[in-house]
RNA sequence: GGCCCCGUAGCAGAAUCUGGCAUAUGCACUGCACUAAGGAUGCAGGGUUUGCGGGUUCGAAUCCCGCCGGGGCUACCA
């Protein structure tokens, strides 16, 4: 029976019956946790991206397994989220029903891929057994002050009808649907990821992650070293005081404290609460109008640097702590409430934005930094070098020294200090949607916010809910859900109506896999500490600043709670590339350039498809699909099959190593070279070159087969090794060939081939002879020859005189095993 | 605007980390064998001033500088 989808079925059945892929945590071998980002269970069959991600990670795992590792390779479903809910709104099919159906379909398809998953470790985040622990962990965070509620300007997606985290807003648009987000003030739950900002940064260098991804996280966290300085405020001719009688200090963050003496005004973000506080009665009308206008400007417009600056005077003044100058406080939308303190000191002489603003509104511009003493640089002068002028006691100081001196002086007055600011904001996790984990909090009129007691978890997501979005949380409209008793006082209370961002689900699933059925705890720490962190994590690069950052935060919080004893969830990370349509464009239904895996699999079998995915692309780059490339695998698999048929009746595969001809040695060289290279290439996810080495080996076997003196045992030996090398990519096919060869089940219980270094050492090698770097001719030399010996051989060569063409040899360089270069003049 | 990555036969893609015979492997192409023919299969073959310019070096696809082209991240971040 030649290879087809029937062979796939035959072996899938046998693997299942013999429980070949059952994971035993106590088995021998070093533990190796290999994980792909789990997938959202959509209604359609597995698409090409799934196959590319899952089948090749499976190939990697298979090799590792054969190398003796105890490989843990689980699979599950990220099954809460908007698509199921939107689908339900369209079709009337409840998200729970469609999701469970889809999971069943995907499971079936994943089984047909022939992957090594142990389904006993499966998990689905929409099951109460899973999300109970989201709720439990939420309460742990709350108890430690890492989950809190605040009223803040938030991003609202009008189409998804929910708030979004900062990470989920891309260029002012909703990451999911591309709708422009608007700002709203709402009271929402946040996770305090900013507490870990510095550690999230510090641990990046030690991770075996793509540099690009680490860079994205570094940028996202956005550490900025500067100073926080303060101004007192004068409103209506008097110093502005706090409710407690202390004077109000207007704090600003700056990286340019050296320009402090050049401050001529201060700007407060219009959407910040401070703005309201600072506005005088006379200016109230104008400021309110400005604030209203600002709230209508979209983020996209507001972020545009070409837009003309706008702003309005608040009526109050800031008092400069060093020179006592009274400078006006303006409100302008070029200052953002959420970054730093939402207030900036304006130095128009040395900042382009402030210069533009000051010019437009006729505010003072005072030069305080000069490129050289006495220089009259054109303003604004924004170079970060120079000396101070017009700055009183600080005149003449180099700017970096000036920062230190000015901050020291302010510090002595209690008006400033060095400060590190981060761009990272806390993670907003409330969502005004239905299909997610209910937030386990109760709002009591007399006790305030009260966590649901642990014994009452999970707070089950009710089934019968009107979830068509209208801007209000669907759960709020479900009477049986929302009304409850306060756990503290027993009085009437209401549950929190929101559900959690689904990124909460995926921030810790990698640990739950190790202990997925635990009903007493989120997981057994001793089990997780043994199995985790994940050794190899594979998934798309689009999660760099979301999932991958959140999961790192959860891990650190769990460590600090004593749940785990390591710092990072994913030691090594690989991003697969994207497979494009045959036309080189992104695949899409509207372009009509999609490739449906099922068509190919039913026609050629899963292994042809898998092996082509390995061979046809640089894994991390992806690239255009090619039917021609797939045909080359059909051909290759056919040739291997034919070669196995040729050697299957040869009784033995042990050859006599003491009587090898040079042809035998050439074949062994090809074999050992293939083993060495293919192994290294699979290891580093360079599957395309690994298959190429196997093709070379097959070509070498073909040549050897033609020789009259070919040794049958050696031939069979080599073919068996080739079948083993191919087994991670073509598991069903090679299992079949292994059986045809009369070997014992299963090929996946065999040891991975190891190469023999001595077979890779040839007696003589061919090297190139260069003159001034240009290749002239080639000579054979003994492998161990030294420079003097090679020089002698080359100088004796009859072709040398012609190549020299009358020039004299100045120098002779021999690079061992590579080439000889003659410097000639 | 700032930071980062990439550019190798007609195509995909190795070799770049660690400078050393430029292109492994496959597709496409050409020829031969098999065939009544076509297809399938097998065998053989051609093809590159490594985006451009400069530098370092005995030697540069590889390291350094500038430019051109493509992509990514980030962005009134104070």
PDB file of C-alpha atoms in Angstrom, chain A residues 90-355:
ATOM      1  CA  UNK A  90     -25.733  36.926  14.094  1.00  0.00           C
ATOM      2  CA  UNK A  91     -27.074  33.368  14.189  1.00  0.00           C
ATOM      3  CA  UNK A  92     -28.816  32.976  17.520  1.00  0.00           C
ATOM      4  CA  UNK A  93     -26.615  30.022  18.441  1.00  0.00           C
ATOM      5  CA  UNK A  94     -25.439  30.375  22.023  1.00  0.00           C
ATOM      6  CA  UNK A  95     -21.679  30.928  22.436  1.00  0.00           C
ATOM      7  CA  UNK A  96     -21.391  27.966  24.752  1.00  0.00           C
ATOM      8  CA  UNK A  97     -23.002  25.622  22.241  1.00  0.00           C
ATOM      9  CA  UNK A  98     -21.044  26.854  19.253  1.00  0.00           C
ATOM     10  CA  UNK A  99     -17.784  26.897  21.200  1.00  0.00           C
ATOM     11  CA  UNK A 100     -18.117  23.357  22.513  1.00  0.00           C
ATOM     12  CA  UNK A 101     -19.006  22.186  19.023  1.00  0.00           C
ATOM     13  CA  UNK A 102     -16.008  23.943  17.549  1.00  0.00           C
ATOM     14  CA  UNK A 103     -13.708  22.450  20.135  1.00  0.00           C
ATOM     15  CA  UNK A 104     -14.912  18.975  19.184  1.00  0.00           C
ATOM     16  CA  UNK A 105     -14.196  19.714  15.514  1.00  0.00           C
ATOM     17  CA  UNK A 106     -10.747  21.094  16.202  1.00  0.00           C
ATOM     18  CA  UNK A 107      -9.823  18.192  18.436  1.00  0.00           C
ATOM     19  CA  UNK A 108     -10.723  15.794  15.662  1.00  0.00           C
ATOM     20  CA  UNK A 109      -8.646  17.721  13.159  1.00  0.00           C
ATOM     21  CA  UNK A 110      -5.684  17.976  15.462  1.00  0.00           C
ATOM     22  CA  UNK A 111      -5.802  14.230  15.953  1.00  0.00           C
ATOM     23  CA  UNK A 112      -5.745  13.816  12.197  1.00  0.00           C
ATOM     24  CA  UNK A 113      -2.607  15.881  11.991  1.00  0.00           C
ATOM     25  CA  UNK A 114      -0.898  13.086  13.866  1.00  0.00           C
ATOM     26  CA  UNK A 115       0.547  15.190  16.651  1.00  0.00           C
ATOM     27  CA  UNK A 116       1.920  13.851  19.915  1.00  0.00           C
ATOM     28  CA  UNK A 117      -0.561  15.590  22.183  1.00  0.00           C
ATOM     29  CA  UNK A 118      -1.685  13.770  25.275  1.00  0.00           C
ATOM     30  CA  UNK A 119      -5.344  14.734  25.373  1.00  0.00           C
ATOM     31  CA  UNK A 120      -5.619  13.902  29.049  1.00  0.00           C
ATOM     32  CA  UNK A 121      -4.016  17.299  29.646  1.00  0.00           C
ATOM     33  CA  UNK A 122      -6.425  19.256  27.482  1.00  0.00           C
ATOM     34  CA  UNK A 123      -8.013  22.396  28.847  1.00  0.00           C
ATOM     35  CA  UNK A 124     -10.621  24.904  27.673  1.00  0.00           C
ATOM     36  CA  UNK A 125     -10.753  28.329  29.283  1.00  0.00           C
ATOM     37  CA  UNK A 126     -14.538  28.671  29.010  1.00  0.00           C
ATOM     38  CA  UNK A 127     -15.142  25.788  31.420  1.00  0.00           C
ATOM     39  CA  UNK A 128     -16.003  26.718  35.040  1.00  0.00           C
ATOM     40  CA  UNK A 129     -13.274  24.292  36.183  1.00  0.00           C
ATOM     41  CA  UNK A 130     -10.796  26.607  34.482  1.00  0.00           C
ATOM     42  CA  UNK A 131     -12.189  30.094  34.956  1.00  0.00           C
ATOM     43  CA  UNK A 132     -12.853  29.453  38.619  1.00  0.00           C
ATOM     44  CA  UNK A 133      -9.118  29.914  39.021  1.00  0.00           C
ATOM     45  CA  UNK A 134      -9.124  33.157  37.046  1.00  0.00           C
ATOM     46  CA  UNK A 135     -11.512  34.378  39.730  1.00  0.00           C
ATOM     47  CA  UNK A 136      -9.478  32.931  42.550  1.00  0.00           C
ATOM     48  CA  UNK A 137      -6.340  34.565  41.222  1.00  0.00           C
ATOM     49  CA  UNK A 138      -8.136  37.875  40.726  1.00  0.00           C
ATOM     50  CA  UNK A 139      -8.962  37.855  44.435  1.00  0.00           C
ATOM     51  CA  UNK A 140      -5.352  37.044  45.321  1.00  0.00           C
ATOM     52  CA  UNK A 141      -4.241  40.029  43.273  1.00  0.00           C
ATOM     53  CA  UNK A 142      -6.910  42.154  44.938  1.00  0.00           C
ATOM     54  CA  UNK A 143      -5.767  41.102  48.404  1.00  0.00           C
ATOM     55  CA  UNK A 144      -2.241  42.196  47.516  1.00  0.00           C
ATOM     56  CA  UNK A 145      -3.278  45.499  46.038  1.00  0.00           C
ATOM     57  CA  UNK A 146      -2.456  44.335  42.536  1.00  0.00           C
ATOM     58  CA  UNK A 147      -6.071  44.500  41.368  1.00  0.00           C
ATOM     59  CA  UNK A 148      -7.851  47.778  41.959  1.00  0.00           C
ATOM     60  CA  UNK A 149     -10.727  49.845  40.677  1.00  0.00           C
ATOM     61  CA  UNK A 150     -10.418  53.406  39.535  1.00  0.00           C
ATOM     62  CA  UNK A 151     -12.253  55.977  37.520  1.00  0.00           C
ATOM     63  CA  UNK A 152     -10.120  56.905  34.596  1.00  0.00           C
ATOM     64  CA  UNK A 153     -10.261  57.975  30.985  1.00  0.00           C
ATOM     65  CA  UNK A 154     -10.430  54.671  29.128  1.00  0.00           C
ATOM     66  CA  UNK A 155     -10.409  53.465  25.543  1.00  0.00           C
ATOM     67  CA  UNK A 156     -13.828  52.486  24.292  1.00  0.00           C
ATOM     68  CA  UNK A 157     -14.439  50.605  21.066  1.00  0.00           C
ATOM     69  CA  UNK A 158     -17.857  51.653  19.741  1.00  0.00           C
ATOM     70  CA  UNK A 159     -18.132  48.536  17.569  1.00  0.00           C
ATOM     71  CA  UNK A 160     -17.107  45.943  20.164  1.00  0.00           C
ATOM     72  CA  UNK A 161     -19.042  47.955  22.761  1.00  0.00           C
ATOM     73  CA  UNK A 162     -16.436  47.509  25.425  1.00  0.00           C
ATOM     74  CA  UNK A 163     -13.377  49.147  26.941  1.00  0.00           C
ATOM     75  CA  UNK A 164      -9.928  48.036  25.855  1.00  0.00           C
ATOM     76  CA  UNK A 165      -6.479  47.904  27.423  1.00  0.00           C
ATOM     77  CA  UNK A 166      -3.806  50.220  26.054  1.00  0.00           C
ATOM     78  CA  UNK A 167      -2.087  47.270  24.461  1.00  0.00           C
ATOM     79  CA  UNK A 168      -5.256  46.545  22.521  1.00  0.00           C
ATOM     80  CA  UNK A 169      -5.345  49.957  20.880  1.00  0.00           C
ATOM     81  CA  UNK A 170      -3.205  50.153  17.756  1.00  0.00           C
ATOM     82  CA  UNK A 171      -2.751  53.593  16.213  1.00  0.00           C
ATOM     83  CA  UNK A 172      -5.908  54.782  17.872  1.00  0.00           C
ATOM     84  CA  UNK A 173      -7.873  51.847  16.524  1.00  0.00           C
ATOM     85  CA  UNK A 174      -9.291  48.712  18.122  1.00  0.00           C
ATOM     86  CA  UNK A 175      -6.764  45.924  17.687  1.00  0.00           C
ATOM     87  CA  UNK A 176      -9.572  43.464  16.949  1.00  0.00           C
ATOM     88  CA  UNK A 177     -11.895  45.266  14.568  1.00  0.00           C
ATOM     89  CA  UNK A 178     -10.049  48.391  13.422  1.00  0.00           C
ATOM     90  CA  UNK A 179     -12.697  50.796  14.667  1.00  0.00           C
ATOM     91  CA  UNK A 180     -11.426  54.107  15.957  1.00  0.00           C
ATOM     92  CA  UNK A 181     -11.554  54.122  19.750  1.00  0.00           C
ATOM     93  CA  UNK A 182     -13.043  56.977  21.757  1.00  0.00           C
ATOM     94  CA  UNK A 183     -12.352  58.131  25.293  1.00  0.00           C
ATOM     95  CA  UNK A 184     -14.745  57.708  28.156  1.00  0.00           C
ATOM     96  CA  UNK A 185     -14.435  58.172  31.864  1.00  0.00           C
ATOM     97  CA  UNK A 186     -15.403  54.930  33.562  1.00  0.00           C
ATOM     98  CA  UNK A 187     -14.760  53.069  36.797  1.00  0.00           C
ATOM     99  CA  UNK A 188     -12.989  49.880  35.852  1.00  0.00           C
ATOM    100  CA  UNK A 189     -10.767  47.119  37.225  1.00  0.00           C
ATOM    101  CA  UNK A 190      -7.040  47.304  36.605  1.00  0.00           C
ATOM    102  CA  UNK A 191      -4.162  44.928  37.269  1.00  0.00           C
ATOM    103  CA  UNK A 192      -1.112  46.712  38.563  1.00  0.00           C
ATOM    104  CA  UNK A 193       1.422  45.496  36.014  1.00  0.00           C
ATOM    105  CA  UNK A 194       3.355  48.755  36.506  1.00  0.00           C
ATOM    106  CA  UNK A 195       4.602  47.440  39.852  1.00  0.00           C
ATOM    107  CA  UNK A 196       6.694  45.032  37.809  1.00  0.00           C
ATOM    108  CA  UNK A 197       7.793  47.441  35.083  1.00  0.00           C
ATOM    109  CA  UNK A 198      11.444  47.439  36.104  1.00  0.00           C
ATOM    110  CA  UNK A 199      11.642  43.688  36.601  1.00  0.00           C
ATOM    111  CA  UNK A 200       9.885  43.027  33.311  1.00  0.00           C
ATOM    112  CA  UNK A 201      12.661  45.068  31.733  1.00  0.00           C
ATOM    113  CA  UNK A 202      15.509  43.588  33.764  1.00  0.00           C
ATOM    114  CA  UNK A 203      14.681  39.961  32.957  1.00  0.00           C
ATOM    115  CA  UNK A 204      14.506  40.440  29.196  1.00  0.00           C
ATOM    116  CA  UNK A 205      18.228  40.005  28.435  1.00  0.00           C
ATOM    117  CA  UNK A 206      18.356  36.513  29.929  1.00  0.00           C
ATOM    118  CA  UNK A 207      15.477  35.211  27.782  1.00  0.00           C
ATOM    119  CA  UNK A 208      16.133  33.215  24.627  1.00  0.00           C
ATOM    120  CA  UNK A 209      13.618  35.248  22.651  1.00  0.00           C
ATOM    121  CA  UNK A 210      13.840  36.945  19.255  1.00  0.00           C
ATOM    122  CA  UNK A 211      15.649  40.258  19.750  1.00  0.00           C
ATOM    123  CA  UNK A 212      12.867  42.024  17.886  1.00  0.00           C
ATOM    124  CA  UNK A 213      10.289  40.842  20.405  1.00  0.00           C
ATOM    125  CA  UNK A 214      12.414  41.869  23.351  1.00  0.00           C
ATOM    126  CA  UNK A 215      12.824  45.259  21.730  1.00  0.00           C
ATOM    127  CA  UNK A 216       9.072  45.667  21.349  1.00  0.00           C
ATOM    128  CA  UNK A 217       8.602  44.932  25.048  1.00  0.00           C
ATOM    129  CA  UNK A 218      11.418  47.288  25.982  1.00  0.00           C
ATOM    130  CA  UNK A 219       9.806  50.060  23.951  1.00  0.00           C
ATOM    131  CA  UNK A 220       6.404  49.296  25.339  1.00  0.00           C
ATOM    132  CA  UNK A 221       7.587  49.479  28.926  1.00  0.00           C
ATOM    133  CA  UNK A 222       9.330  52.705  27.931  1.00  0.00           C
ATOM    134  CA  UNK A 223      11.680  53.449  30.794  1.00  0.00           C
ATOM    135  CA  UNK A 224      12.681  57.084  30.877  1.00  0.00           C
ATOM    136  CA  UNK A 225      15.203  58.535  33.310  1.00  0.00           C
ATOM    137  CA  UNK A 226      14.521  62.060  34.424  1.00  0.00           C
ATOM    138  CA  UNK A 227      13.391  64.131  37.351  1.00  0.00           C
ATOM    139  CA  UNK A 228      10.165  65.048  39.007  1.00  0.00           C
ATOM    140  CA  UNK A 229      10.041  68.703  39.970  1.00  0.00           C
ATOM    141  CA  UNK A 230       7.310  70.691  41.667  1.00  0.00           C
ATOM    142  CA  UNK A 231       5.711  74.141  41.527  1.00  0.00           C
ATOM    143  CA  UNK A 232       3.452  75.842  43.989  1.00  0.00           C
ATOM    144  CA  UNK A 233       0.267  77.271  42.521  1.00  0.00           C
ATOM    145  CA  UNK A 234      -1.312  80.708  42.738  1.00  0.00           C
ATOM    146  CA  UNK A 235      -5.018  80.860  41.969  1.00  0.00           C
ATOM    147  CA  UNK A 236      -7.084  84.040  42.258  1.00  0.00           C
ATOM    148  CA  UNK A 237      -4.099  85.811  43.782  1.00  0.00           C
ATOM    149  CA  UNK A 238      -3.651  83.298  46.653  1.00  0.00           C
ATOM    150  CA  UNK A 239      -1.594  80.177  47.076  1.00  0.00           C
ATOM    151  CA  UNK A 240      -3.728  77.145  46.214  1.00  0.00           C
ATOM    152  CA  UNK A 241      -4.095  74.751  49.147  1.00  0.00           C
ATOM    153  CA  UNK A 242      -5.128  71.110  49.470  1.00  0.00           C
ATOM    154  CA  UNK A 243      -8.128  70.108  51.564  1.00  0.00           C
ATOM    155  CA  UNK A 244      -5.770  69.186  54.397  1.00  0.00           C
ATOM    156  CA  UNK A 245      -4.327  72.676  54.461  1.00  0.00           C
ATOM    157  CA  UNK A 246      -1.008  71.887  52.815  1.00  0.00           C
ATOM    158  CA  UNK A 247      -0.025  73.850  49.718  1.00  0.00           C
ATOM    159  CA  UNK A 248      -0.763  72.217  46.348  1.00  0.00           C
ATOM    160  CA  UNK A 249       2.373  71.037  44.595  1.00  0.00           C
ATOM    161  CA  UNK A 250       2.136  70.791  40.854  1.00  0.00           C
ATOM    162  CA  UNK A 251       4.435  67.884  39.989  1.00  0.00           C
ATOM    163  CA  UNK A 252       5.953  67.556  36.551  1.00  0.00           C
ATOM    164  CA  UNK A 253       8.202  64.921  35.023  1.00  0.00           C
ATOM    165  CA  UNK A 254      11.062  66.104  32.832  1.00  0.00           C
ATOM    166  CA  UNK A 255      14.159  64.667  31.227  1.00  0.00           C
ATOM    167  CA  UNK A 256      15.589  68.162  30.829  1.00  0.00           C
ATOM    168  CA  UNK A 257      15.893  69.569  34.333  1.00  0.00           C
ATOM    169  CA  UNK A 258      18.898  71.524  33.007  1.00  0.00           C
ATOM    170  CA  UNK A 259      16.454  73.826  31.222  1.00  0.00           C
ATOM    171  CA  UNK A 260      14.520  74.497  34.420  1.00  0.00           C
ATOM    172  CA  UNK A 261      15.443  78.183  34.572  1.00  0.00           C
ATOM    173  CA  UNK A 262      13.903  78.601  31.134  1.00  0.00           C
ATOM    174  CA  UNK A 263      10.398  77.582  32.167  1.00  0.00           C
ATOM    175  CA  UNK A 264       7.976  80.298  31.019  1.00  0.00           C
ATOM    176  CA  UNK A 265       4.674  78.482  31.408  1.00  0.00           C
ATOM    177  CA  UNK A 266       3.219  75.171  32.527  1.00  0.00           C
ATOM    178  CA  UNK A 267       0.762  72.965  30.637  1.00  0.00           C
ATOM    179  CA  UNK A 268      -1.825  70.647  32.115  1.00  0.00           C
ATOM    180  CA  UNK A 269      -3.631  67.980  30.089  1.00  0.00           C
ATOM    181  CA  UNK A 270      -7.240  69.065  29.495  1.00  0.00           C
ATOM    182  CA  UNK A 271      -8.739  65.675  30.397  1.00  0.00           C
ATOM    183  CA  UNK A 272      -6.978  65.491  33.783  1.00  0.00           C
ATOM    184  CA  UNK A 273      -8.796  66.277  37.032  1.00  0.00           C
ATOM    185  CA  UNK A 274      -6.102  68.784  37.909  1.00  0.00           C
ATOM    186  CA  UNK A 275      -7.184  70.938  35.011  1.00  0.00           C
ATOM    187  CA  UNK A 276     -10.553  71.497  36.603  1.00  0.00           C
ATOM    188  CA  UNK A 277      -8.991  72.295  39.944  1.00  0.00           C
ATOM    189  CA  UNK A 278      -6.629  74.877  38.474  1.00  0.00           C
ATOM    190  CA  UNK A 279      -9.196  76.729  36.416  1.00  0.00           C
ATOM    191  CA  UNK A 280     -10.411  80.050  37.807  1.00  0.00           C
ATOM    192  CA  UNK A 281     -14.014  81.207  37.659  1.00  0.00           C
ATOM    193  CA  UNK A 282     -13.293  83.790  34.939  1.00  0.00           C
ATOM    194  CA  UNK A 283     -11.657  81.186  32.723  1.00  0.00           C
ATOM    195  CA  UNK A 284     -14.070  78.365  33.440  1.00  0.00           C
ATOM    196  CA  UNK A 285     -16.249  78.919  30.428  1.00  0.00           C
ATOM    197  CA  UNK A 286     -13.339  78.965  27.997  1.00  0.00           C
ATOM    198  CA  UNK A 287     -11.611  75.977  29.601  1.00  0.00           C
ATOM    199  CA  UNK A 288     -14.803  73.917  29.693  1.00  0.00           C
ATOM    200  CA  UNK A 289     -15.388  74.649  26.040  1.00  0.00           C
ATOM    201  CA  UNK A 290     -11.825  73.638  25.268  1.00  0.00           C
ATOM    202  CA  UNK A 291     -12.119  70.427  27.252  1.00  0.00           C
ATOM    203  CA  UNK A 292     -15.331  69.556  25.445  1.00  0.00           C
ATOM    204  CA  UNK A 293     -13.687  70.234  22.094  1.00  0.00           C
ATOM    205  CA  UNK A 294     -10.670  68.123  23.026  1.00  0.00           C
ATOM    206  CA  UNK A 295     -12.778  65.137  23.978  1.00  0.00           C
ATOM    207  CA  UNK A 296     -14.161  65.105  20.441  1.00  0.00           C
ATOM    208  CA  UNK A 297     -10.752  65.062  18.812  1.00  0.00           C
ATOM    209  CA  UNK A 298      -9.785  61.511  17.996  1.00  0.00           C
ATOM    210  CA  UNK A 299      -6.505  60.030  19.147  1.00  0.00           C
ATOM    211  CA  UNK A 300      -5.426  59.771  15.547  1.00  0.00           C
ATOM    212  CA  UNK A 301      -5.786  63.505  14.997  1.00  0.00           C
ATOM    213  CA  UNK A 302      -4.379  64.308  18.374  1.00  0.00           C
ATOM    214  CA  UNK A 303      -1.254  62.255  17.750  1.00  0.00           C
ATOM    215  CA  UNK A 304      -0.525  64.054  14.523  1.00  0.00           C
ATOM    216  CA  UNK A 305       2.562  66.201  14.956  1.00  0.00           C
ATOM    217  CA  UNK A 306       1.617  68.417  12.045  1.00  0.00           C
ATOM    218  CA  UNK A 307      -1.628  69.572  13.631  1.00  0.00           C
ATOM    219  CA  UNK A 308      -1.574  73.164  14.824  1.00  0.00           C
ATOM    220  CA  UNK A 309      -1.271  73.536  18.573  1.00  0.00           C
ATOM    221  CA  UNK A 310      -4.331  74.580  20.539  1.00  0.00           C
ATOM    222  CA  UNK A 311      -4.781  75.558  24.173  1.00  0.00           C
ATOM    223  CA  UNK A 312      -6.371  77.882  26.671  1.00  0.00           C
ATOM    224  CA  UNK A 313      -5.210  79.773  29.780  1.00  0.00           C
ATOM    225  CA  UNK A 314      -6.572  78.379  33.056  1.00  0.00           C
ATOM    226  CA  UNK A 315      -6.266  81.625  34.989  1.00  0.00           C
ATOM    227  CA  UNK A 316      -3.810  80.183  37.530  1.00  0.00           C
ATOM    228  CA  UNK A 317      -0.066  80.594  37.868  1.00  0.00           C
ATOM    229  CA  UNK A 318       2.776  78.328  38.844  1.00  0.00           C
ATOM    230  CA  UNK A 319       5.489  79.756  41.077  1.00  0.00           C
ATOM    231  CA  UNK A 320       8.982  78.862  39.926  1.00  0.00           C
ATOM    232  CA  UNK A 321      10.698  77.489  43.038  1.00  0.00           C
ATOM    233  CA  UNK A 322      14.175  78.811  42.151  1.00  0.00           C
ATOM    234  CA  UNK A 323      13.582  82.281  40.714  1.00  0.00           C
ATOM    235  CA  UNK A 324      10.108  82.949  42.082  1.00  0.00           C
ATOM    236  CA  UNK A 325       8.796  83.839  38.653  1.00  0.00           C
ATOM    237  CA  UNK A 326       5.039  83.609  38.234  1.00  0.00           C
ATOM    238  CA  UNK A 327       4.313  81.668  35.022  1.00  0.00           C
ATOM    239  CA  UNK A 328       0.877  81.032  33.527  1.00  0.00           C
ATOM    240  CA  UNK A 329      -0.692  77.576  33.600  1.00  0.00           C
ATOM    241  CA  UNK A 330      -2.272  76.617  30.319  1.00  0.00           C
ATOM    242  CA  UNK A 331      -4.336  73.657  29.282  1.00  0.00           C
ATOM    243  CA  UNK A 332      -3.407  72.138  25.936  1.00  0.00           C
ATOM    244  CA  UNK A 333      -4.063  68.806  24.292  1.00  0.00           C
ATOM    245  CA  UNK A 334      -0.451  68.279  23.283  1.00  0.00           C
ATOM    246  CA  UNK A 335      -0.035  67.105  26.846  1.00  0.00           C
ATOM    247  CA  UNK A 336      -1.457  63.691  27.669  1.00  0.00           C
ATOM    248  CA  UNK A 337      -3.008  62.964  31.052  1.00  0.00           C
ATOM    249  CA  UNK A 338      -1.881  59.361  31.188  1.00  0.00           C
ATOM    250  CA  UNK A 339       1.849  59.896  30.756  1.00  0.00           C
ATOM    251  CA  UNK A 340       3.929  61.052  33.689  1.00  0.00           C
ATOM    252  CA  UNK A 341       1.877  63.367  35.897  1.00  0.00           C
ATOM    253  CA  UNK A 342      -0.173  64.806  33.044  1.00  0.00           C
ATOM    254  CA  UNK A 343       1.549  68.168  33.538  1.00  0.00           C
ATOM    255  CA  UNK A 344       4.648  69.464  31.803  1.00  0.00           C
ATOM    256  CA  UNK A 345       6.932  72.411  32.379  1.00  0.00           C
ATOM    257  CA  UNK A 346       7.290  74.307  29.139  1.00  0.00           C
ATOM    258  CA  UNK A 347      10.677  75.513  27.976  1.00  0.00           C
ATOM    259  CA  UNK A 348      10.012  76.990  24.545  1.00  0.00           C
ATOM    260  CA  UNK A 349      13.662  77.866  23.935  1.00  0.00           C
ATOM    261  CA  UNK A 350      14.691  74.203  23.965  1.00  0.00           C
ATOM    262  CA  UNK A 351      11.651  72.172  22.969  1.00  0.00           C
ATOM    263  CA  UNK A 352      10.038  72.280  19.536  1.00  0.00           C
ATOM    264  CA  UNK A 353       6.518  71.703  20.778  1.00  0.00           C
ATOM    265  CA  UNK A 354       6.761  74.339  23.473  1.00  0.00           C
ATOM    266  CA  UNK A 355       8.399  76.727  20.997  1.00  0.00           C
TER     267      UNK A 355
END
